[in-house]
Coordinates of C-alpha atoms and ligand atoms in Angstrom, one line a residue:
M1 CA -24.4 -10.0 -5.2
N2 CA -24.4 -10.6 -0.7
R3 CA -26.9 -11.1 1.3
N4 CA -25.1 -12.8 3.6
G5 CA -23.0 -11.3 5.9
I6 CA -21.9 -7.3 5.7
T7 CA -19.8 -5.3 3.0
L8 CA -17.5 -3.6 5.0
V9 CA -16.3 -0.5 3.6
V10 CA -12.7 0.5 5.2
G11 CA -11.6 4.4 3.9
G12 CA -15.8 4.0 4.1
T13 CA -15.9 8.3 4.4
G14 CA -12.8 9.2 2.1
K15 CA -12.2 10.1 -1.4
T16 CA -13.1 6.8 -3.2
G17 CA -14.6 4.9 -0.2
R18 CA -17.5 7.4 0.1
R19 CA -18.6 7.1 -3.3
V20 CA -18.5 3.6 -2.4
V21 CA -20.5 3.6 0.2
E22 CA -22.8 5.3 -1.8
R23 CA -23.7 2.5 -4.4
L24 CA -23.9 0.0 -1.9
E25 CA -26.5 1.8 0.0
R26 CA -28.7 2.4 -3.3
L27 CA -28.4 -1.3 -4.1
G28 CA -29.1 -1.9 -0.2
L29 CA -26.8 -4.1 1.1
P30 CA -25.7 -4.1 4.7
L31 CA -22.9 -2.1 4.7
R32 CA -20.0 -0.9 7.7
V33 CA -18.0 2.3 7.1
G34 CA -14.4 1.4 8.8
S35 CA -12.7 4.9 9.8
P36 CA -11.5 6.8 12.8
S37 CA -14.6 7.9 12.8
G38 CA -17.6 4.7 12.8
Q39 CA -18.8 2.4 14.9
P40 CA -17.3 0.9 16.0
A41 CA -13.9 2.8 15.3
F42 CA -11.2 1.7 12.9
N43 CA -7.9 2.7 12.9
W44 CA -5.0 1.0 10.8
E45 CA -2.4 1.8 13.9
D46 CA -4.2 0.3 16.5
R47 CA -4.7 -3.1 16.4
K48 CA -7.3 -3.8 18.7
T49 CA -10.5 -2.0 16.9
W50 CA -9.5 -4.4 13.7
S51 CA -11.6 -7.4 15.0
S52 CA -14.6 -5.5 16.3
V53 CA -14.4 -4.0 12.7
L54 CA -14.3 -7.0 11.0
D55 CA -16.9 -8.9 13.0
G56 CA -19.9 -10.6 10.7
V57 CA -18.1 -9.4 7.0
A58 CA -18.7 -11.3 4.1
L59 CA -17.1 -8.8 1.7
A60 CA -14.1 -5.6 1.9
Y61 CA -13.5 -2.6 -0.1
I62 CA -10.1 -2.0 1.5
T63 CA -8.5 1.1 1.4
Y64 CA -5.2 2.4 3.1
Y65 CA -4.2 6.0 4.9
P66 CA -2.3 7.8 4.0
D67 CA -0.1 6.0 1.2
L68 CA 0.7 2.5 1.0
C69 CA 4.2 3.6 0.4
V70 CA 4.7 5.3 4.3
P71 CA 7.0 2.7 6.5
G72 CA 5.7 -0.4 8.0
A73 CA 2.4 0.9 5.0
V74 CA 3.0 -3.0 3.8
E75 CA 2.9 -4.8 6.7
T76 CA 0.0 -3.9 8.1
V77 CA -2.0 -4.3 5.5
R78 CA -0.7 -8.3 5.0
S79 CA -1.5 -8.3 9.2
F80 CA -4.9 -6.9 8.3
F81 CA -5.2 -8.9 5.5
A82 CA -4.4 -12.4 7.3
C83 CA -6.8 -11.3 10.1
A84 CA -9.8 -10.6 7.7
V85 CA -9.5 -14.6 6.0
N86 CA -9.7 -15.7 9.6
A87 CA -12.7 -13.8 10.9
G88 CA -14.4 -15.2 7.7
V89 CA -14.2 -12.8 5.0
K90 CA -14.7 -14.0 1.3
R91 CA -13.7 -11.4 -0.6
L92 CA -11.6 -8.3 -0.8
V93 CA -10.9 -5.4 -3.3
F94 CA -8.4 -3.4 -2.9
L95 CA -7.3 0.0 -3.7
S96 CA -3.9 0.1 -5.1
G97 CA -1.1 3.1 -6.8
R98 CA 0.4 2.6 -9.5
G99 CA 4.0 2.7 -9.9
E100 CA 5.1 2.5 -6.7
A101 CA 6.9 -0.8 -5.3
D102 CA 5.5 -0.5 -2.1
A103 CA 2.1 -1.1 -3.7
E104 CA 2.9 -3.8 -5.6
R105 CA 3.9 -5.2 -2.5
A106 CA 1.7 -4.8 -0.7
E107 CA -1.4 -6.5 -3.6
Q108 CA 1.3 -9.4 -3.7
A109 CA 0.4 -10.3 -0.2
L110 CA -3.6 -10.0 -1.0
Q111 CA -2.7 -12.1 -3.7
A112 CA -1.1 -14.6 -0.9
S113 CA -3.8 -14.2 2.0
G114 CA -6.1 -16.6 0.8
A115 CA -9.1 -14.7 0.1
D116 CA -11.0 -13.6 -3.3
W117 CA -9.2 -10.5 -4.4
T118 CA -9.6 -8.3 -7.0
I119 CA -7.0 -5.3 -7.2
L120 CA -7.3 -1.2 -8.3
R121 CA -4.2 -0.2 -9.0
C122 CA -5.4 3.1 -10.0
S123 CA -3.1 6.8 -12.1
F124 CA -3.9 10.0 -9.5
F125 CA -6.9 11.1 -8.6
S126 CA -8.6 14.0 -10.5
Q127 CA -10.9 14.8 -7.3
N128 CA -7.3 16.0 -5.6
F129 CA -8.2 19.0 -7.5
S130 CA -11.3 19.4 -5.4
E131 CA -11.5 17.3 -2.9
N132 CA -7.4 17.4 -1.3
F133 CA -4.5 19.1 -1.3
I134 CA -4.5 20.7 -4.1
L135 CA -8.0 22.9 -3.5
D136 CA -6.5 25.7 -1.3
P137 CA -4.2 26.6 -4.3
I138 CA -6.6 26.7 -6.8
L139 CA -8.4 28.6 -4.7
A140 CA -5.8 30.8 -3.6
G141 CA -5.3 31.3 -7.7
E142 CA -1.5 30.2 -8.0
V143 CA -0.8 26.8 -8.2
A144 CA 2.9 25.4 -7.1
L145 CA 3.9 21.9 -7.5
P146 CA 7.4 20.2 -7.9
V147 CA 7.0 18.3 -11.2
A148 CA 8.2 18.2 -14.7
P149 CA 5.8 18.7 -17.9
V150 CA 4.9 15.0 -18.2
G151 CA 2.1 13.2 -18.9
E152 CA -0.6 12.0 -16.4
P153 CA -3.6 10.1 -17.1
F154 CA -5.9 11.5 -14.3
V155 CA -8.9 9.0 -13.2
D156 CA -12.2 10.0 -11.6
V157 CA -12.6 8.7 -8.5
E158 CA -16.6 8.0 -9.4
D159 CA -15.3 5.7 -12.3
I160 CA -13.7 4.0 -9.2
A161 CA -16.0 3.6 -7.4
D162 CA -18.4 2.0 -10.2
V163 CA -15.2 -0.8 -10.2
A164 CA -15.1 -1.6 -6.6
V165 CA -18.7 -2.2 -6.4
A166 CA -18.6 -4.3 -9.6
A167 CA -16.4 -6.3 -7.8
L168 CA -17.9 -6.2 -4.2
T169 CA -21.1 -7.4 -6.0
Q170 CA -20.9 -8.7 -9.7
P171 CA -19.0 -12.4 -10.8
G172 CA -16.2 -12.3 -13.4
H173 CA -13.9 -10.0 -10.8
S174 CA -12.2 -12.2 -9.0
G175 CA -8.4 -12.8 -9.4
Q176 CA -8.5 -9.6 -11.7
L177 CA -5.8 -6.9 -11.5
Y178 CA -7.4 -3.7 -12.8
E179 CA -5.2 -0.9 -14.2
L180 CA -7.5 2.4 -13.6
T181 CA -6.6 5.2 -15.4
G182 CA -8.2 8.2 -17.1
P183 CA -8.9 8.2 -21.3
Q184 CA -5.8 11.0 -21.7
A185 CA -2.6 11.9 -20.3
L186 CA -2.7 15.3 -18.8
T187 CA 0.0 17.5 -17.2
F188 CA -0.5 20.3 -14.6
A189 CA -0.3 23.0 -16.5
D190 CA -3.4 21.2 -18.7
A191 CA -5.5 20.9 -15.8
I192 CA -4.9 23.8 -14.6
A193 CA -6.0 26.0 -17.4
E194 CA -8.9 23.4 -18.4
I195 CA -10.3 24.8 -14.1
A196 CA -9.4 27.7 -15.2
R197 CA -11.0 28.3 -18.0
V198 CA -14.3 26.3 -17.1
T199 CA -14.9 28.5 -13.9
E200 CA -13.6 31.9 -15.6
R201 CA -11.2 32.3 -13.0
D202 CA -7.5 33.6 -13.6
I203 CA -5.9 30.5 -12.2
R204 CA -2.1 29.9 -12.9
Y205 CA 0.7 27.0 -12.6
A206 CA 4.8 26.9 -11.6
S207 CA 6.3 23.8 -12.0
I208 CA 9.0 24.6 -8.7
S209 CA 11.4 22.4 -7.1
P210 CA 11.6 20.4 -4.5
A211 CA 13.1 22.6 -2.3
E212 CA 11.3 25.7 -3.4
Y213 CA 8.2 22.7 -2.5
R214 CA 9.6 22.0 0.5
A215 CA 10.1 25.3 2.3
A216 CA 6.1 26.3 1.1
L217 CA 4.8 23.4 3.0
L218 CA 7.3 24.4 5.6
R219 CA 5.8 27.6 6.0
A220 CA 2.4 26.6 5.8
Q221 CA 3.3 24.4 9.0
V222 CA 2.6 20.9 7.4
P223 CA 3.7 18.1 9.4
E224 CA 7.2 17.4 7.7
D225 CA 6.0 13.4 7.1
V226 CA 3.3 14.4 5.0
I227 CA 5.8 17.1 3.3
E228 CA 8.5 14.1 2.8
L229 CA 5.2 11.6 1.3
M230 CA 4.3 14.7 -0.9
L231 CA 7.9 15.2 -2.6
Y232 CA 8.2 11.3 -2.5
L233 CA 4.5 10.9 -4.9
F234 CA 5.9 13.9 -6.8
G235 CA 9.7 13.2 -7.4
T236 CA 9.2 9.1 -7.8
L237 CA 5.2 8.9 -9.3
L238 CA 4.9 11.4 -11.8
D239 CA 8.2 11.2 -13.8
G240 CA 6.5 10.2 -16.5
R241 CA 6.5 5.8 -15.9
N242 CA 2.4 6.4 -15.3
T243 CA 1.6 8.1 -18.4
S244 CA 0.8 5.5 -20.8
V245 CA -3.8 4.8 -20.5
T246 CA -4.7 1.6 -19.8
D247 CA -8.1 -0.8 -20.6
G248 CA -8.9 -1.1 -17.4
F249 CA -12.2 0.3 -16.6
R250 CA -13.3 -1.6 -20.3
R251 CA -11.9 -4.9 -19.2
A252 CA -13.8 -4.2 -16.0
L253 CA -17.0 -2.8 -16.7
G254 CA -17.2 -3.1 -20.6
R255 CA -16.9 1.2 -21.1
A256 CA -14.4 3.7 -21.7
P257 CA -13.9 6.1 -18.2
R258 CA -14.8 10.0 -17.6
D259 CA -12.8 12.4 -19.1
F260 CA -10.8 15.0 -17.4
S261 CA -13.2 17.5 -18.7
E262 CA -16.0 15.9 -17.8
Y263 CA -15.5 15.6 -13.4
V264 CA -13.9 19.7 -14.3
R265 CA -17.4 20.6 -15.7
H266 CA -19.4 18.7 -12.5
A267 CA -17.3 20.3 -9.9
A268 CA -17.4 23.2 -11.2
A269 CA -21.2 23.1 -11.4
S270 CA -20.9 21.9 -7.0
G271 CA -19.4 25.8 -6.4
V272 CA -16.0 23.6 -5.1
W273 CA -13.6 26.1 -6.8
G274 CA -15.7 29.0 -7.0
G275 CA -15.4 31.3 -9.8
Ligands
LIG1 N1 -5.0 10.4 -4.0 C1 -4.5 10.1 -5.0 O1 -4.4 10.2 -6.1 C2 -4.2 8.2 -4.8 C3 -3.8 7.7 -6.1 C4 -3.7 5.6 -6.5 C5 -4.3 5.2 -5.1 N2 -4.3 6.2 -3.7 C6 -4.1 5.2 -2.8 O2 -5.9 5.6 -2.0 C7 -5.6 5.7 -0.6 C8 -6.7 6.7 0.4 O3 -5.6 8.0 -0.2 P1 -6.4 9.0 -0.5 O4 -6.2 10.4 -0.6 O5 -7.9 8.7 -1.6 O6 -7.7 9.1 0.8 P2 -8.9 9.1 1.6 O7 -9.5 7.6 0.6 O8 -9.7 10.0 1.2 O9 -8.5 8.8 3.1 C9 -9.7 9.5 4.0 C10 -10.2 8.2 4.9 O10 -9.3 7.7 5.5 C11 -9.3 7.1 6.9 N3 -8.6 7.6 8.0 C12 -7.7 8.5 8.0 N4 -6.6 8.0 9.3 C13 -6.9 6.7 9.4 C14 -6.7 6.0 10.7 N5 -5.8 6.3 10.9 N6 -7.2 5.0 10.3 C15 -8.4 4.0 8.8 N7 -8.7 4.8 8.3 C16 -8.1 6.1 8.3 C17 -10.8 8.6 6.4 O11 -11.1 8.4 7.6 P3 -12.0 9.3 8.7 O12 -13.1 9.9 7.9 O13 -13.0 9.0 10.1 O14 -10.7 10.3 9.1 C18 -11.1 8.4 6.1 O15 -12.3 6.6 5.5 C19 -4.0 5.8 -0.1 O16 -3.1 3.7 -0.3 C20 -3.6 5.8 -1.3 O17 -2.6 5.0 -1.9 C21 -4.2 7.5 -4.0

């Protein structure tokens, strides 16, 4: 366990990052959040902010925002890995995405960085239904997405945080690429039906065309670059390539991941979906 330096959590207010921060706080480890709202502020787009956030850091959990597939992201994370190694960071644990060519290029940059590395290559987060862009449609009672009826093994970010903290603080995870999925593939229609059942709400689900989705996002005044990102994610990653489930949590933690129903019960109990 790290007693000789700060643990940096890049994206430490985000979906996985804040859960990693909570766990590290419970372990009593000195830590720093790397984000625009952190102290010091960190911004992927402003390299002048990088050296102060890396000062005194021994271990780092790194999540890129908004997504590794946006133009320039791979080059940016490659430069950040080099800065981290130059600053004396010994171990880098990196959040990556499944089935994404740019994410794999970013992983290769990490593997070539000279640091001790661990890669968490994750499927679509369950928490996108409660903490991200699918929350508002659920609250409105109508979810319409441009995705075919293919299965996706939604992964609970609580489990990802458990692996990240194990990789930061325990031996045996260096040089490991963990492909992390939930235990069962569900379609988006299945997922919405489960949320509707548990919350006892009427929530309709529709599969729509990319053009219809674009038009809906434009009506909601979503910025064009975000629309492009969403269309890429739904059109490319959710085409069935990521349907298989993996043994990544067993390899990393020796246990099975939480299933989607458990996530739904937990999120519903928080009141996030009303009902
Ligand atoms: N969502 C998924 O299903 C999924 C699946 C697999 C992999 N991933 C990968 O996970 C990563 C994070 O995605 P996410 O959706 O879960 O986001 P997230 O971690 O919830 O993102 C929010 C975090 O990013 C920080 N942030 C925002 N703008 C920033 C900037 N310009 N510079 C530095 N930090 C910034 C925020 O800080 P403030 O609070 O200070 O604004 C916050 O800590 C992406 O690389 C994505 O490819 C996501």
